[in-house]
Amino acid sequence: MIISRHKETSFLFAIIVSDAMQRESAIADDYWSYTLQHGKKDQVEVALQNIERKLIDLKERIHNINTTNQVVNYDQQWFSPDD
């Protein structure tokens, strides 16, 4: 009798947890569907886009610095006095 009641309690608990998880998952699905459908951005998405923009800017700046350094090095080699 005790084992049977334990199994029954465990089964009911599993059903309750499963139901709660399904509801939570449905709420999350609804949230993301609405967010993506209406083009709304959450704070994480905005932060990631800002980081991405900064990385692109940094990449361009590094490219410009490297290009300038290559020109300076070429000029120094081309116009340096012969020893």
GROMACS .gro file of C-alpha atoms in nm:
model
   83
    1MET     CA    1   0.000   0.000   0.000
    2ILE     CA    2   0.281   0.244   0.088
    3ILE     CA    3   0.471   0.162  -0.232
    4SER     CA    4   0.155   0.205  -0.436
    5ARG     CA    5   0.084   0.544  -0.281
    6HIS     CA    6   0.447   0.651  -0.345
    7LYS     CA    7   0.417   0.555  -0.712
    8GLU     CA    8   0.087   0.742  -0.735
    9THR     CA    9   0.238   1.053  -0.575
   10SER     CA   10   0.543   1.037  -0.803
   11PHE     CA   11   0.320   0.996  -1.108
   12LEU     CA   12   0.104   1.296  -1.011
   13PHE     CA   13   0.414   1.505  -0.940
   14ALA     CA   14   0.555   1.414  -1.283
   15ILE     CA   15   0.229   1.516  -1.450
   16ILE     CA   16   0.223   1.849  -1.264
   17VAL     CA   17   0.587   1.923  -1.349
   18SER     CA   18   0.536   1.820  -1.712
   19ASP     CA   19   0.227   2.041  -1.739
   20ALA     CA   20   0.410   2.338  -1.586
   21MET     CA   21   0.705   2.289  -1.821
   22GLN     CA   22   0.474   2.272  -2.123
   23ARG     CA   23   0.300   2.594  -2.018
   24GLU     CA   24   0.634   2.766  -1.962
   25SER     CA   25   0.757   2.649  -2.301
   26ALA     CA   26   0.439   2.773  -2.468
   27ILE     CA   27   0.479   3.113  -2.301
   28ALA     CA   28   0.839   3.134  -2.425
   29ASP     CA   29   0.731   3.033  -2.776
   30ASP     CA   30   0.461   3.301  -2.775
   31TYR     CA   31   0.707   3.563  -2.651
   32TRP     CA   32   0.965   3.488  -2.919
   33SER     CA   33   0.703   3.465  -3.194
   34TYR     CA   34   0.564   3.804  -3.096
   35THR     CA   35   0.909   3.958  -3.057
   36LEU     CA   36   1.033   3.834  -3.392
   37GLN     CA   37   0.706   3.910  -3.570
   38HIS     CA   38   0.687   4.269  -3.449
   39GLY     CA   39   1.058   4.343  -3.475
   40LYS     CA   40   1.096   4.425  -3.107
   41LYS     CA   41   1.441   4.384  -2.960
   42ASP     CA   42   1.524   4.285  -2.608
   43GLN     CA   43   1.822   4.419  -2.417
   44VAL     CA   44   2.043   4.120  -2.501
   45GLU     CA   45   1.980   4.158  -2.874
   46VAL     CA   46   2.053   4.530  -2.860
   47ALA     CA   47   2.375   4.466  -2.666
   48LEU     CA   48   2.486   4.201  -2.915
   49GLN     CA   49   2.420   4.435  -3.206
   50ASN     CA   50   2.622   4.710  -3.035
   51ILE     CA   51   2.911   4.470  -2.980
   52GLU     CA   52   2.892   4.358  -3.342
   53ARG     CA   53   2.900   4.720  -3.463
   54LYS     CA   54   3.200   4.795  -3.240
   55LEU     CA   55   3.384   4.487  -3.369
   56ILE     CA   56   3.322   4.592  -3.730
   57ASP     CA   57   3.447   4.943  -3.651
   58LEU     CA   58   3.754   4.803  -3.476
   59LYS     CA   59   3.827   4.573  -3.772
   60GLU     CA   60   3.811   4.871  -4.011
   61ARG     CA   61   4.038   5.079  -3.787
   62ILE     CA   62   4.295   4.798  -3.763
   63HIS     CA   63   4.281   4.754  -4.142
   64ASN     CA   64   4.339   5.128  -4.189
   65ILE     CA   65   4.630   5.127  -3.944
   66ASN     CA   66   4.788   4.827  -4.117
   67THR     CA   67   4.741   4.986  -4.459
   68THR     CA   68   4.900   5.310  -4.338
   69ASN     CA   69   5.191   5.120  -4.181
   70GLN     CA   70   5.251   4.930  -4.505
   71VAL     CA   71   5.263   5.256  -4.702
   72VAL     CA   72   5.501   5.413  -4.450
   73ASN     CA   73   5.727   5.107  -4.454
   74TYR     CA   74   5.727   5.102  -4.835
   75ASP     CA   75   5.809   5.473  -4.850
   76GLN     CA   76   6.090   5.429  -4.599
   77GLN     CA   77   6.239   5.143  -4.800
   78TRP     CA   78   6.201   5.317  -5.136
   79PHE     CA   79   6.331   5.657  -5.034
   80SER     CA   80   6.590   5.559  -4.778
   81PRO     CA   81   6.944   5.669  -4.858
   82ASP     CA   82   7.176   5.395  -4.974
   83ASP     CA   83   7.433   5.294  -4.723
   0.00000   0.00000   0.00000
